[in-house]
Amino acid sequence: MKFTQFLKTKGAIGAIVMGIFYAIAMLGIFLPGYTAIPGNVDKLPIAIVNDDAGQYGEKISGQLKENLPFKDIETDLTNKQALKNLEKNDLALVVHIPETFSADMQKGEVSSSIDFTINEAGATTVSSTMKSVVAEINNQLSAQFSQQTAEGVLMNFNVPKEQAAELAKKIETAYTGNIVTINEIPNGMNQQNLPMFLTMAGYVGAMIGGMQLVSAFKASRGKASKTRLFTYVQVTALMIAVVSSLAATGITYLVNEPSGHLFLSIVGQQILNYMVCFNFTAILIFLVGEGGMILNLPILLTQTLANGAIMTRDMMPLPYEWMSHISPMYYSVQAYFANLYGNISPSPYIWSMVAVGAGAMLINIVIVAFFHKPMPVEGSDTTETTNVEKAAEATV
């Protein structure tokens, strides 16, 4: 065989096509998606809660609204409401100016502080960005208030204004910014990325499993009815889901060591994740055959950006935001964040996964019912009658 003949084989052509397609798909999806960081940071919603009745609170609140690089700044929430929204990741940052802030600053109280609260159980970009923003705010406020407070204190002791300004630079800062983090995640990228890794492990396994089981479905046509074969496919997928989920959870406990009481919930969600992703990815394979695997790749790549582990919906470019609403990966990642690290119920995300999975299974049932032609089943009455007729004709 010549090399040119080898290049014409199905395997070689497939490898060439997949190499080119994957490169185009990955770069064409990832590069536009990542332009949202830091480009869309200004779309993150934050809240400024000013409980201070004095002049300092109003002044700082106004300065923050004017200078912070965020378009969506809520100022009409109570601190309790804002923190509740932060728990749900509906807000990226809560700035709370306490009731006694102005009074403390005028007295030169070292305990004067503004609370900047960040939720770590969410997209990594959000928490890291908010920490950088808060650090810059604190630097500016510290420089501003240290001199003002020190001058006021020294003037009360009849120190000349010029001398007070000079001494003020040597006095410790009266203002300290208090950075509060809720739902802290243990150190390590393995901890921060666990929700995404668990989800992707189930998704990729389900996608490959879908290709194999749909191929088995087609190869077995004529040996059983479409309904029975479809049931076999779903039962086999469920068996794989249970075994693979136990394996994935076992590795998670060996490496990350989460709390023991989470074991059943992790296994249960991982089984659900596999089944939902299996039916979601099987749609294109049932519809167009092995070519559906190629179409599933860009959908997978899109979901790696649209799953909410890296950026929130507020930051996502529009096509990725659309994908997040029908993406099993998005709901799975958010459910894992809530279950593993958060203080809110994962139930809304779990039910969203169930809805996506039920819709995908219904679509697969419709495809099998209307797009796959019925075939005579071996051993059925029709097949036996046909065989008798053939035998009679041969005798004649």
Coordinates of C-alpha atoms in Angstrom, one line a residue:
M1 CA 0.0 0.0 0.0
K2 CA 1.3 3.4 -0.9
F3 CA 1.2 6.3 1.5
T4 CA -1.3 8.1 -0.8
Q5 CA -3.6 5.1 -0.5
F6 CA -3.3 5.0 3.2
L7 CA -4.3 8.7 3.4
K8 CA -7.5 7.8 1.6
T9 CA -8.6 5.3 4.2
K10 CA -11.6 6.1 6.4
G11 CA -9.5 6.2 9.5
A12 CA -6.8 8.6 8.1
I13 CA -9.5 10.9 6.6
G14 CA -11.4 10.9 9.9
A15 CA -8.2 11.8 11.9
I16 CA -7.4 14.7 9.5
V17 CA -10.9 16.0 9.6
M18 CA -11.1 15.8 13.4
G19 CA -7.7 17.4 13.9
I20 CA -8.7 20.4 11.8
F21 CA -12.3 20.6 13.2
Y22 CA -11.2 20.3 16.9
A23 CA -8.6 23.1 16.4
I24 CA -11.1 25.4 14.8
A25 CA -13.9 24.6 17.2
M26 CA -11.7 25.0 20.4
L27 CA -10.1 28.2 19.4
G28 CA -13.3 29.6 17.8
I29 CA -15.2 28.9 21.0
F30 CA -12.7 29.6 23.7
L31 CA -11.1 32.7 22.5
P32 CA -14.3 34.7 22.0
G33 CA -15.6 33.4 25.2
Y34 CA -12.6 34.5 27.3
T35 CA -12.9 38.0 25.9
A36 CA -15.5 38.4 28.7
I37 CA -12.6 38.4 31.2
P38 CA -12.0 41.2 32.2
G39 CA -14.0 42.9 29.5
N40 CA -17.4 42.2 31.1
V41 CA -16.4 42.6 34.7
D42 CA -18.4 45.9 34.7
K43 CA -21.6 43.8 34.3
L44 CA -21.3 42.2 37.7
P45 CA -24.0 43.4 40.1
I46 CA -22.9 44.7 43.5
A47 CA -24.7 46.4 46.4
I48 CA -23.7 49.3 48.6
V49 CA -25.5 49.4 51.9
N50 CA -25.1 52.7 53.8
D51 CA -26.4 52.5 57.4
D52 CA -24.4 55.5 58.5
A53 CA -26.4 58.6 59.1
G54 CA -23.3 60.8 59.2
Q55 CA -21.5 62.7 56.4
Y56 CA -18.7 60.2 55.9
G57 CA -21.1 57.3 55.0
E58 CA -23.0 59.4 52.4
K59 CA -19.7 60.7 51.0
I60 CA -18.1 57.3 50.6
S61 CA -21.3 55.8 49.2
G62 CA -21.4 58.5 46.5
Q63 CA -17.7 58.1 45.7
L64 CA -18.0 54.4 45.3
K65 CA -21.0 54.6 43.0
E66 CA -19.2 57.2 40.9
N67 CA -15.8 55.5 40.7
L68 CA -16.4 51.7 40.9
P69 CA -16.3 50.1 37.5
F70 CA -19.7 48.5 37.8
K71 CA -22.9 49.5 35.9
D72 CA -25.3 47.6 38.2
I73 CA -25.0 49.0 41.7
E74 CA -27.9 48.4 44.1
T75 CA -28.3 50.9 46.9
D76 CA -31.9 50.3 48.1
L77 CA -31.3 46.9 49.9
T78 CA -30.8 46.2 53.6
N79 CA -27.7 44.5 54.6
K80 CA -29.6 41.3 55.4
Q81 CA -31.3 41.3 51.9
A82 CA -27.9 42.0 50.2
L83 CA -26.1 39.2 52.0
K84 CA -29.0 36.8 51.2
N85 CA -28.6 37.7 47.5
L86 CA -24.9 37.3 47.8
E87 CA -25.4 33.7 49.1
K88 CA -27.3 32.9 45.9
N89 CA -24.6 34.6 43.8
D90 CA -27.1 37.2 42.6
L91 CA -24.6 39.8 43.8
A92 CA -20.8 39.7 43.4
L93 CA -20.0 42.1 46.3
V94 CA -21.7 43.7 49.3
V95 CA -20.3 46.9 50.7
H96 CA -21.7 47.7 54.1
I97 CA -21.0 51.1 55.8
P98 CA -21.9 50.6 59.5
E99 CA -24.2 52.9 61.5
T100 CA -21.4 54.3 63.7
F101 CA -18.8 54.8 60.9
S102 CA -18.8 58.6 60.9
A103 CA -18.9 58.9 64.7
D104 CA -16.0 56.5 65.0
M105 CA -13.9 58.3 62.3
Q106 CA -14.5 61.6 64.0
K107 CA -13.3 60.2 67.3
G108 CA -10.3 58.5 65.6
E109 CA -11.5 55.1 66.6
V110 CA -9.2 52.4 65.2
S111 CA -12.1 50.0 65.0
S112 CA -13.8 52.0 62.2
S113 CA -14.3 49.8 59.2
I114 CA -16.3 49.1 56.1
D115 CA -17.3 45.5 55.5
F116 CA -16.7 44.2 52.0
T117 CA -18.3 40.7 51.7
I118 CA -17.4 38.3 49.0
N119 CA -18.9 34.8 48.3
E120 CA -16.2 32.3 47.4
A121 CA -18.6 29.5 46.5
G122 CA -19.0 30.7 42.9
A123 CA -17.2 31.6 39.8
T124 CA -13.4 32.0 40.4
T125 CA -13.2 35.1 38.3
V126 CA -15.7 36.9 40.4
S127 CA -14.1 36.2 43.8
S128 CA -10.6 37.0 42.5
T129 CA -11.8 40.2 40.8
M130 CA -13.7 41.4 43.8
K131 CA -10.7 40.9 46.1
S132 CA -8.5 43.0 43.8
V133 CA -11.2 45.7 43.6
V134 CA -11.6 45.8 47.4
A135 CA -7.8 46.0 48.0
E136 CA -7.7 49.0 45.7
I137 CA -10.7 50.7 47.5
N138 CA -9.1 50.1 50.9
N139 CA -5.8 51.5 49.8
Q140 CA -7.5 54.7 48.7
L141 CA -9.8 55.0 51.7
S142 CA -6.9 54.3 54.0
A143 CA -4.8 57.1 52.6
Q144 CA -7.8 59.5 52.6
F145 CA -9.0 58.9 56.1
S146 CA -5.7 58.4 57.9
Q147 CA -4.7 62.0 57.2
Q148 CA -8.1 63.5 57.8
T149 CA -8.6 61.7 61.1
A150 CA -5.1 62.4 62.4
E151 CA -5.4 66.1 61.6
G152 CA -8.7 66.3 63.4
V153 CA -7.3 64.6 66.5
L154 CA -4.2 66.8 66.6
M155 CA -6.1 70.0 66.1
N156 CA -8.2 69.1 69.2
F157 CA -4.9 69.3 71.1
N158 CA -4.2 72.8 69.8
V159 CA -1.4 71.6 67.5
P160 CA -0.9 74.1 64.7
K161 CA -2.5 73.1 61.4
E162 CA 0.8 72.9 59.5
Q163 CA 2.4 70.8 62.2
A164 CA -0.7 68.6 62.5
A165 CA -0.6 67.9 58.8
E166 CA 3.1 66.8 59.1
L167 CA 2.5 64.6 62.1
A168 CA -0.6 63.1 60.6
K169 CA 1.5 61.2 58.1
K170 CA 3.3 59.4 61.0
I171 CA 0.1 58.4 62.8
E172 CA -1.3 54.9 62.2
T173 CA -4.4 54.6 60.1
A174 CA -7.7 55.0 61.8
Y175 CA -9.6 53.3 59.0
T176 CA -9.3 49.6 58.3
G177 CA -11.3 47.9 55.5
N178 CA -12.8 44.6 56.7
I179 CA -12.9 42.0 54.0
V180 CA -15.4 39.3 54.8
T181 CA -15.6 36.1 52.9
I182 CA -18.5 33.7 53.2
N183 CA -18.6 30.1 52.2
E184 CA -14.8 29.9 52.2
I185 CA -13.3 27.1 50.0
P186 CA -10.3 25.2 51.3
N187 CA -7.0 26.1 49.7
G188 CA -6.1 24.4 46.5
M189 CA -7.2 24.6 42.9
N190 CA -8.5 21.0 43.3
Q191 CA -11.0 22.4 45.8
Q192 CA -12.1 25.4 43.8
N193 CA -12.5 23.4 40.6
L194 CA -14.1 20.3 42.1
P195 CA -17.6 21.2 41.0
M196 CA -16.5 21.6 37.4
F197 CA -14.3 18.5 37.4
L198 CA -17.0 16.3 38.8
T199 CA -19.5 17.7 36.2
M200 CA -17.1 17.3 33.3
A201 CA -16.1 13.8 34.3
G202 CA -19.8 12.8 34.1
Y203 CA -20.5 14.7 31.0
V204 CA -17.5 13.4 28.9
G205 CA -18.1 9.9 30.1
A206 CA -21.8 10.2 29.2
M207 CA -21.0 11.6 25.8
I208 CA -18.7 8.7 24.9
G209 CA -21.1 6.3 26.4
G210 CA -23.9 7.7 24.3
M211 CA -22.0 7.1 21.2
Q212 CA -21.3 3.5 22.1
L213 CA -24.8 2.6 23.4
V214 CA -26.6 4.2 20.4
S215 CA -24.2 2.2 18.1
A216 CA -25.2 -0.9 20.1
F217 CA -28.9 0.1 19.7
K218 CA -28.5 0.3 15.9
A219 CA -26.5 -2.9 15.6
S220 CA -29.2 -4.7 17.6
R221 CA -32.1 -3.6 15.4
G222 CA -34.1 -6.6 14.3
K223 CA -33.2 -8.6 17.4
A224 CA -35.7 -6.7 19.6
S225 CA -38.3 -4.0 19.2
K226 CA -37.3 -0.3 19.2
T227 CA -39.0 0.2 22.5
R228 CA -37.2 -2.7 24.2
L229 CA -33.8 -1.7 22.8
F230 CA -34.3 2.0 23.9
T231 CA -35.2 0.7 27.4
Y232 CA -32.0 -1.5 27.4
V233 CA -30.0 1.6 26.4
Q234 CA -31.4 3.6 29.3
V235 CA -31.0 0.8 31.9
T236 CA -27.4 0.2 30.7
A237 CA -26.6 3.9 31.0
L238 CA -28.1 3.9 34.5
M239 CA -25.8 1.0 35.5
I240 CA -22.8 2.9 34.1
A241 CA -23.9 6.0 36.0
V242 CA -24.0 4.2 39.3
V243 CA -20.6 2.5 38.9
S244 CA -18.8 5.6 37.5
S245 CA -20.4 7.9 40.1
L246 CA -19.1 5.7 42.9
A247 CA -15.7 5.7 41.4
A248 CA -15.7 9.5 40.9
T249 CA -16.9 10.1 44.5
G250 CA -14.3 7.7 45.8
I251 CA -11.4 9.6 44.1
T252 CA -12.9 12.8 45.4
Y253 CA -12.8 11.6 49.0
L254 CA -9.2 10.3 48.6
V255 CA -7.9 13.6 47.2
N256 CA -10.2 16.4 48.5
E257 CA -11.6 14.8 51.7
P258 CA -15.0 16.4 51.8
S259 CA -17.3 16.0 54.8
G260 CA -18.6 12.4 55.2
H261 CA -22.2 13.4 55.4
L262 CA -22.0 14.7 51.8
F263 CA -21.2 11.2 50.3
L264 CA -24.8 10.2 49.3
S265 CA -25.7 13.6 48.0
I266 CA -22.5 13.7 45.8
V267 CA -23.1 10.1 44.5
G268 CA -26.8 10.9 43.9
Q269 CA -26.1 14.1 42.0
Q270 CA -23.3 12.5 40.0
I271 CA -25.7 9.7 38.9
L272 CA -28.3 12.3 37.9
N273 CA -25.6 14.3 36.1
Y274 CA -24.6 11.3 34.1
M275 CA -28.1 10.4 33.0
V276 CA -29.0 13.9 32.1
C277 CA -25.8 14.4 30.1
F278 CA -26.3 11.0 28.5
N279 CA -29.7 11.9 27.1
F280 CA -28.6 15.4 26.3
T281 CA -25.6 14.3 24.2
A282 CA -27.5 11.2 22.7
I283 CA -30.0 13.5 20.9
L284 CA -27.6 14.3 18.0
I285 CA -26.2 10.7 17.9
F286 CA -29.8 9.2 17.7
L287 CA -30.5 11.8 15.0
V288 CA -27.5 11.7 12.7
G289 CA -25.5 8.8 13.9
E290 CA -21.7 8.9 14.6
G291 CA -21.5 12.4 13.1
G292 CA -23.4 13.5 16.1
M293 CA -20.3 13.0 18.1
I294 CA -18.5 15.7 16.1
L295 CA -21.4 18.1 16.6
N296 CA -21.3 17.3 20.4
L297 CA -17.7 18.6 20.7
P298 CA -18.4 22.3 20.1
I299 CA -21.4 22.0 22.4
L300 CA -19.1 20.6 25.1
L301 CA -16.5 23.3 24.6
T302 CA -19.2 26.0 24.8
Q303 CA -20.5 24.6 28.1
T304 CA -17.0 24.6 29.7
L305 CA -17.3 28.4 29.6
A306 CA -21.1 28.5 30.1
N307 CA -21.1 26.3 33.2
G308 CA -20.6 29.2 35.7
A309 CA -17.4 27.9 37.3
I310 CA -15.2 30.5 35.6
M311 CA -17.6 33.4 35.1
T312 CA -21.2 34.3 36.0
R313 CA -24.1 34.6 33.6
D314 CA -23.8 38.4 34.0
M315 CA -20.3 38.3 32.4
M316 CA -21.0 35.8 29.7
P317 CA -21.3 36.8 26.0
L318 CA -24.8 36.3 24.8
P319 CA -24.5 32.9 23.0
Y320 CA -22.8 31.4 26.1
E321 CA -25.5 32.9 28.4
W322 CA -28.2 31.3 26.2
M323 CA -26.3 28.0 26.4
S324 CA -26.2 28.2 30.2
H325 CA -30.0 28.1 30.4
I326 CA -30.2 24.7 28.7
S327 CA -26.8 23.4 29.8
P328 CA -26.8 20.4 32.2
M329 CA -23.3 21.4 33.1
Y330 CA -24.3 24.9 34.4
Y331 CA -26.9 23.5 36.8
S332 CA -24.7 20.7 37.9
V333 CA -21.8 23.1 38.7
Q334 CA -24.0 25.4 40.6
A335 CA -25.6 22.6 42.6
Y336 CA -22.2 21.3 43.6
F337 CA -21.1 24.8 44.7
A338 CA -24.2 25.0 46.9
N339 CA -23.9 21.5 48.2
L340 CA -20.1 21.4 48.8
Y341 CA -19.3 24.9 50.0
G342 CA -22.5 27.0 50.2
N343 CA -25.3 27.6 52.7
I344 CA -28.2 27.5 50.3
S345 CA -30.1 24.5 49.0
P346 CA -29.0 22.9 45.7
S347 CA -32.6 21.9 45.0
P348 CA -33.5 24.6 42.4
Y349 CA -30.4 23.5 40.3
I350 CA -31.2 19.8 40.8
W351 CA -34.7 20.3 39.6
S352 CA -33.4 22.3 36.6
M353 CA -31.2 19.3 35.8
V354 CA -34.2 17.0 36.0
A355 CA -36.1 19.2 33.6
V356 CA -33.3 19.3 31.1
G357 CA -32.9 15.5 31.4
A358 CA -36.6 14.8 31.0
G359 CA -36.8 17.1 28.0
A360 CA -33.8 15.4 26.4
M361 CA -35.2 11.9 27.0
L362 CA -38.5 13.0 25.5
I363 CA -36.7 14.3 22.4
N364 CA -34.8 10.9 22.1
I365 CA -38.1 9.0 22.4
V366 CA -39.6 11.1 19.6
I367 CA -36.5 10.6 17.4
V368 CA -36.6 6.8 17.9
A369 CA -40.3 6.6 17.3
F370 CA -40.5 8.7 14.2
F371 CA -37.0 8.8 12.6
H372 CA -35.9 5.2 13.0
K373 CA -37.9 2.9 10.7
P374 CA -39.3 -0.3 12.3
M375 CA -37.6 -3.6 11.4
P376 CA -39.0 -7.1 11.6
V377 CA -37.8 -8.7 14.9
E378 CA -36.2 -12.1 14.7
G379 CA -38.4 -14.8 16.2
S380 CA -41.6 -12.8 15.8
D381 CA -44.8 -14.1 14.1
T382 CA -44.0 -12.0 11.0
T383 CA -40.5 -13.5 10.7
E384 CA -41.8 -17.0 11.2
T385 CA -44.6 -16.6 8.6
T386 CA -42.0 -15.2 6.1
N387 CA -39.7 -18.2 6.7
V388 CA -42.7 -20.6 6.1
E389 CA -43.6 -18.9 2.8
K390 CA -40.0 -19.1 1.6
A391 CA -39.8 -22.8 2.5
A392 CA -43.1 -23.5 0.6
E393 CA -41.8 -21.7 -2.5
A394 CA -38.6 -23.7 -2.4
T395 CA -40.5 -26.9 -2.2
V396 CA -42.6 -26.0 -5.2

